[in-house]
Amino acid sequence: MTSDDLSSARLSPRDDLKPSPDSFSSARRSDPDELEPSSGGVGSGRAPADLLGRLRARTGTDPVTHVERVPARAGEPAPWPDWAPAELRAAFARRGVLTPWRHQAEAATLAYEGRHVVVATGTASGKSLAYQLPALATLLADPRATVLYLAPTKALAADQLRAVAALELEGVRPACYDGDTPRAEREWIRKHSRFVLTNPDMLHHGILPGHAQWSGFLRRLTYVVIDECHTYRGVFGSHVAHVLRRLRRLSGPPGRPTSAALPGSRGAPVFVLASATSGDPATTAGRLTGLPVTAVTEDTSPRGGVTFALWEPPLLPRDAAADPQDDLTQVRRSALRETADLLADTVAEGVRTLAFVRSRRGAEVVAANARRALDEAAPGLGDRVAAYRAGYLREERRELERALLHGDLLGLASTNALELGVDLVGLDAVLICGYPGTRASVWQQAGRAGRSGQEALAVLVARDDPLDTYLVHHPEALFGRPVEATVLDPANPYVLAPQLACAAVEAPLTPADLTLFGAGTKEAVDQLVAAGALRARPTGWYWRHRERPEVDLRGEGGAPVCVVEAATGRLLGTVDGGSSHFLLHSGAVYLHQGVSYVVDSLDLADGCALVHPEEPDWSTHARDVTSLSVVSVRSYVDAGPVGLFLGEVDVTSQVVSYQRRRIATGEVIDTRPLDLPARELRTVAVWFTLSPQSLTTAGVEPADVPGALHAAEHAAIGLLPLTATCDRWDIGGLSTAVHADTEAPTVFVYDGHPGGAGFAERAYSTATAWLRATRDAIAECGCEAGCPSCVQSPKCGNGNNPLSKPDAVRVLDVVLANLPDGIPAPRTPADADPPSRHPAR
């Protein structure tokens, strides 16, 4: 049995940031003709095509597989709405905004008229103005009205605070209320602020449980702004959906109407959502809020042209001492090293560049290597490059944000913490180190570049990974296709029940709440009553305990673990509990702003890891083992020798060891055991089974079945983000020649979150397209025996052994030959006990 459990990375967003409305993308103090993007280019007037040409020339071999030209677009201004007060127009004019774009005015008017609205347009299209205009107009017209702004992160709320405060509107009194707010200021905010900016975590943990102290603010709540709502996906999004329903229960005056009312009527608050371009934003926003939402999706803001290159790092020279028949001795150059070199090259040319890196450790590595290369070329130039990621202390993050805004930094290597970023106007180029998991994220990250409407350069650097390799050789899968819809499931019982418990603490549940919280609520309430958590009374359901339920919105696996320097007691940063087994085990190498530390000990009970500074010539890579059992089947397809299933599974995983690898060569030095507790997860999986006879007929020998299934599993995990809104680190897998529950050769792919996150359901419904892309990615890879570009996995718990690339193609050929082109919607068969086993063993 082989398995590939999740790494430390989870679905929840990192410490994301958001652009300030200083870049409203509205018409500025200039002649309308001047709003046309300049044909000038990247940094100091250089064209992006010229810069790309110089970058390509330095590599020796051309690594660019495709160049996409995204044309410039002129904007469509619109007049200010009649209801916008002169005072507010003047405030925007002082900030350089003379008139809105048409989509801004349309969304703002819908919201002002009392319609729930989502504005889903491109990066830097001015979504901030679309919600600020109606909210601030109402605050100026009604001295008692209040507004609540929600961002995925504290940093984003802080950035929006700067923008609202800069308008200098009397009586608005904007303020941030989050974990960084000093306690001395919190009472003043509750009593006096009329525009409170916070995040779902503080709403869940602080504001709603203390709603009695917030009663005045909540009674007068007129607008709820939900910024970057596309980030609320998976388990995190499902939790936030119920936090918003809890907010709706407690906001507005007693006896408030259940539907939206005009702002002046003091009815239920109007919800205004902002999203990056996404598939079906109205449905997603409606699922998030539980309300009917109108979508504004036509982007009428001006946009500079973008030159977008797909970049595949070159193969490293074959080791002269290696067996020439051994195909695995030749591998591609690391995407991290390639990105670091590109970052150094662009910074050396004076091009302001942001490099997006998928992991915290990767961001540190890219920044450190770029600094080193720059200092070798021009001592001191490396100081213009830094890393940015979650886990830094608040003071460090704020200083990096300030340095970026003021131009002290010329290059930054960041996790997706800057995908939504602070105001990044002025950036010339974006490097994307590895496909970020969704097309929506690709365009969100690429959109960070573009100086005042000028030309920009974006480069996607492929990792040695099946999906990245597929995309750089199939650009049609990336360009010219709609972005994904956001996946969330408020009916997830692992989310719904604890959220109902939180709601019952705040106010007894009533029959009306059964409708408010949606499908499955009555069943969840009955279960809570049976478990003794709720007591049924004629007036509703009451919480029975003194303490509140502990509910983690982001599903990160527990409280953060503090990273402390043992010799000084200095707090370096934090790591979420779900990542600690992988990143902070004893002996792990931990990077912080270019400084390397080695972990001495990890105390999970106290939530503390002690480290000492050290710069070893090796890196560490945790390895885990996984077992899986089928709990139930929701739906299945009987396709003769092939079965396709969707259902609940129990997954048990444990980090058991770690490898030390030479940084320079990747050579494995040794493998050291670890003694960490196992973790259990009940989640949703999709799996397919094959009859042994069909494999034999296809030419897969019995001894090769484990390697064939294992290779197919790796590639399937890598290609699932092509059809589902996830990335490979959000999902896990397991394959086995004979599974105890299916009694047949089986490949499982499962969601890495309790109760599931919607990815397995998407995989089931698109199984034919998903597995066909998987088969093509393996077959078209140029290696002979399998490599990281097709069937090897960076997170394999079995060290990528066994693997059989040609047999994986044969396995998938059997599956595709038998599965129907259209998979019926998930269903439960009529019989009470649907089979978990292969239907034709």
PDB file of N, CA, C and O in Angstrom, residues 772-795:
ATOM      1  N   ARG A 772      -8.375  11.951 -17.959  1.00  0.00           N
ATOM      2  CA  ARG A 772      -7.805  12.026 -19.306  1.00  0.00           C
ATOM      3  C   ARG A 772      -6.608  12.982 -19.321  1.00  0.00           C
ATOM      4  O   ARG A 772      -5.572  12.689 -19.930  1.00  0.00           O
ATOM      5  N   ALA A 773      -6.730  14.133 -18.651  1.00  0.00           N
ATOM      6  CA  ALA A 773      -5.595  15.058 -18.553  1.00  0.00           C
ATOM      7  C   ALA A 773      -4.440  14.408 -17.808  1.00  0.00           C
ATOM      8  O   ALA A 773      -3.266  14.605 -18.153  1.00  0.00           O
ATOM      9  N   THR A 774      -4.758  13.617 -16.783  1.00  0.00           N
ATOM     10  CA  THR A 774      -3.723  12.903 -16.042  1.00  0.00           C
ATOM     11  C   THR A 774      -2.984  11.929 -16.949  1.00  0.00           C
ATOM     12  O   THR A 774      -1.742  11.869 -16.964  1.00  0.00           O
ATOM     13  N   ARG A 775      -3.736  11.164 -17.722  1.00  0.00           N
ATOM     14  CA  ARG A 775      -3.133  10.191 -18.634  1.00  0.00           C
ATOM     15  C   ARG A 775      -2.241  10.888 -19.662  1.00  0.00           C
ATOM     16  O   ARG A 775      -1.127  10.455 -19.922  1.00  0.00           O
ATOM     17  N   ASP A 776      -2.725  12.012 -20.209  1.00  0.00           N
ATOM     18  CA  ASP A 776      -1.953  12.725 -21.220  1.00  0.00           C
ATOM     19  C   ASP A 776      -0.668  13.311 -20.625  1.00  0.00           C
ATOM     20  O   ASP A 776       0.387  13.307 -21.277  1.00  0.00           O
ATOM     21  N   ALA A 777      -0.750  13.810 -19.413  1.00  0.00           N
ATOM     22  CA  ALA A 777       0.435  14.402 -18.781  1.00  0.00           C
ATOM     23  C   ALA A 777       1.526  13.358 -18.589  1.00  0.00           C
ATOM     24  O   ALA A 777       2.719  13.636 -18.785  1.00  0.00           O
ATOM     25  N   ILE A 778       1.146  12.145 -18.222  1.00  0.00           N
ATOM     26  CA  ILE A 778       2.135  11.081 -18.039  1.00  0.00           C
ATOM     27  C   ILE A 778       2.709  10.653 -19.388  1.00  0.00           C
ATOM     28  O   ILE A 778       3.920  10.548 -19.573  1.00  0.00           O
ATOM     29  N   ALA A 779       1.813  10.417 -20.341  1.00  0.00           N
ATOM     30  CA  ALA A 779       2.249   9.884 -21.628  1.00  0.00           C
ATOM     31  C   ALA A 779       3.122  10.869 -22.397  1.00  0.00           C
ATOM     32  O   ALA A 779       4.034  10.466 -23.125  1.00  0.00           O
ATOM     33  N   GLU A 780       2.864  12.166 -22.254  1.00  0.00           N
ATOM     34  CA  GLU A 780       3.583  13.171 -23.038  1.00  0.00           C
ATOM     35  C   GLU A 780       4.884  13.614 -22.391  1.00  0.00           C
ATOM     36  O   GLU A 780       5.664  14.334 -23.016  1.00  0.00           O
ATOM     37  N   CYS A 781       5.133  13.210 -21.155  1.00  0.00           N
ATOM     38  CA  CYS A 781       6.383  13.600 -20.500  1.00  0.00           C
ATOM     39  C   CYS A 781       7.555  12.897 -21.198  1.00  0.00           C
ATOM     40  O   CYS A 781       7.484  11.712 -21.531  1.00  0.00           O
ATOM     41  N   GLY A 782       8.650  13.617 -21.401  1.00  0.00           N
ATOM     42  CA  GLY A 782       9.771  13.091 -22.168  1.00  0.00           C
ATOM     43  C   GLY A 782      10.650  12.108 -21.434  1.00  0.00           C
ATOM     44  O   GLY A 782      11.539  11.495 -22.046  1.00  0.00           O
ATOM     45  N   CYS A 783      10.449  11.898 -20.139  1.00  0.00           N
ATOM     46  CA  CYS A 783      11.302  10.959 -19.409  1.00  0.00           C
ATOM     47  C   CYS A 783      10.910   9.522 -19.758  1.00  0.00           C
ATOM     48  O   CYS A 783       9.855   9.274 -20.349  1.00  0.00           O
ATOM     49  N   GLU A 784      11.732   8.580 -19.371  1.00  0.00           N
ATOM     50  CA  GLU A 784      11.467   7.178 -19.688  1.00  0.00           C
ATOM     51  C   GLU A 784      10.823   6.437 -18.521  1.00  0.00           C
ATOM     52  O   GLU A 784       9.872   5.690 -18.702  1.00  0.00           O
ATOM     53  N   ALA A 785      11.343   6.660 -17.313  1.00  0.00           N
ATOM     54  CA  ALA A 785      10.905   5.849 -16.175  1.00  0.00           C
ATOM     55  C   ALA A 785      10.059   6.613 -15.175  1.00  0.00           C
ATOM     56  O   ALA A 785       9.645   6.041 -14.172  1.00  0.00           O
ATOM     57  N   GLY A 786       9.803   7.892 -15.414  1.00  0.00           N
ATOM     58  CA  GLY A 786       9.031   8.688 -14.465  1.00  0.00           C
ATOM     59  C   GLY A 786       9.901   9.725 -13.784  1.00  0.00           C
ATOM     60  O   GLY A 786      11.054   9.448 -13.434  1.00  0.00           O
ATOM     61  N   CYS A 787       9.359  10.910 -13.605  1.00  0.00           N
ATOM     62  CA  CYS A 787      10.129  12.000 -13.012  1.00  0.00           C
ATOM     63  C   CYS A 787       9.166  12.924 -12.276  1.00  0.00           C
ATOM     64  O   CYS A 787       7.946  12.726 -12.307  1.00  0.00           O
ATOM     65  N   PRO A 788       9.678  13.968 -11.602  1.00  0.00           N
ATOM     66  CA  PRO A 788       8.779  14.887 -10.893  1.00  0.00           C
ATOM     67  C   PRO A 788       7.804  15.614 -11.805  1.00  0.00           C
ATOM     68  O   PRO A 788       6.796  16.139 -11.339  1.00  0.00           O
ATOM     69  N   SER A 789       8.095  15.641 -13.108  1.00  0.00           N
ATOM     70  CA  SER A 789       7.184  16.303 -14.028  1.00  0.00           C
ATOM     71  C   SER A 789       5.964  15.467 -14.353  1.00  0.00           C
ATOM     72  O   SER A 789       5.012  15.968 -14.951  1.00  0.00           O
ATOM     73  N   CYS A 790       5.979  14.197 -13.983  1.00  0.00           N
ATOM     74  CA  CYS A 790       4.811  13.367 -14.318  1.00  0.00           C
ATOM     75  C   CYS A 790       4.331  12.560 -13.116  1.00  0.00           C
ATOM     76  O   CYS A 790       3.251  12.817 -12.604  1.00  0.00           O
ATOM     77  N   VAL A 791       5.108  11.602 -12.620  1.00  0.00           N
ATOM     78  CA  VAL A 791       4.564  10.674 -11.627  1.00  0.00           C
ATOM     79  C   VAL A 791       5.250  10.722 -10.268  1.00  0.00           C
ATOM     80  O   VAL A 791       4.779  10.089  -9.319  1.00  0.00           O
ATOM     81  N   GLN A 792       6.353  11.438 -10.137  1.00  0.00           N
ATOM     82  CA  GLN A 792       6.962  11.572  -8.819  1.00  0.00           C
ATOM     83  C   GLN A 792       6.282  12.706  -8.053  1.00  0.00           C
ATOM     84  O   GLN A 792       5.862  13.703  -8.643  1.00  0.00           O
ATOM     85  N   SER A 793       6.158  12.558  -6.746  1.00  0.00           N
ATOM     86  CA  SER A 793       5.479  13.546  -5.915  1.00  0.00           C
ATOM     87  C   SER A 793       6.427  14.111  -4.873  1.00  0.00           C
ATOM     88  O   SER A 793       7.179  13.359  -4.245  1.00  0.00           O
ATOM     89  N   PRO A 794       6.385  15.433  -4.644  1.00  0.00           N
ATOM     90  CA  PRO A 794       7.265  16.032  -3.633  1.00  0.00           C
ATOM     91  C   PRO A 794       6.849  15.699  -2.211  1.00  0.00           C
ATOM     92  O   PRO A 794       7.590  15.961  -1.281  1.00  0.00           O
ATOM     93  N   LYS A 795       5.660  15.122  -2.011  1.00  0.00           N
ATOM     94  CA  LYS A 795       5.188  14.851  -0.655  1.00  0.00           C
ATOM     95  C   LYS A 795       4.925  13.363  -0.418  1.00  0.00           C
ATOM     96  O   LYS A 795       4.194  12.999   0.489  1.00  0.00           O
TER      97      LYS A 795
END
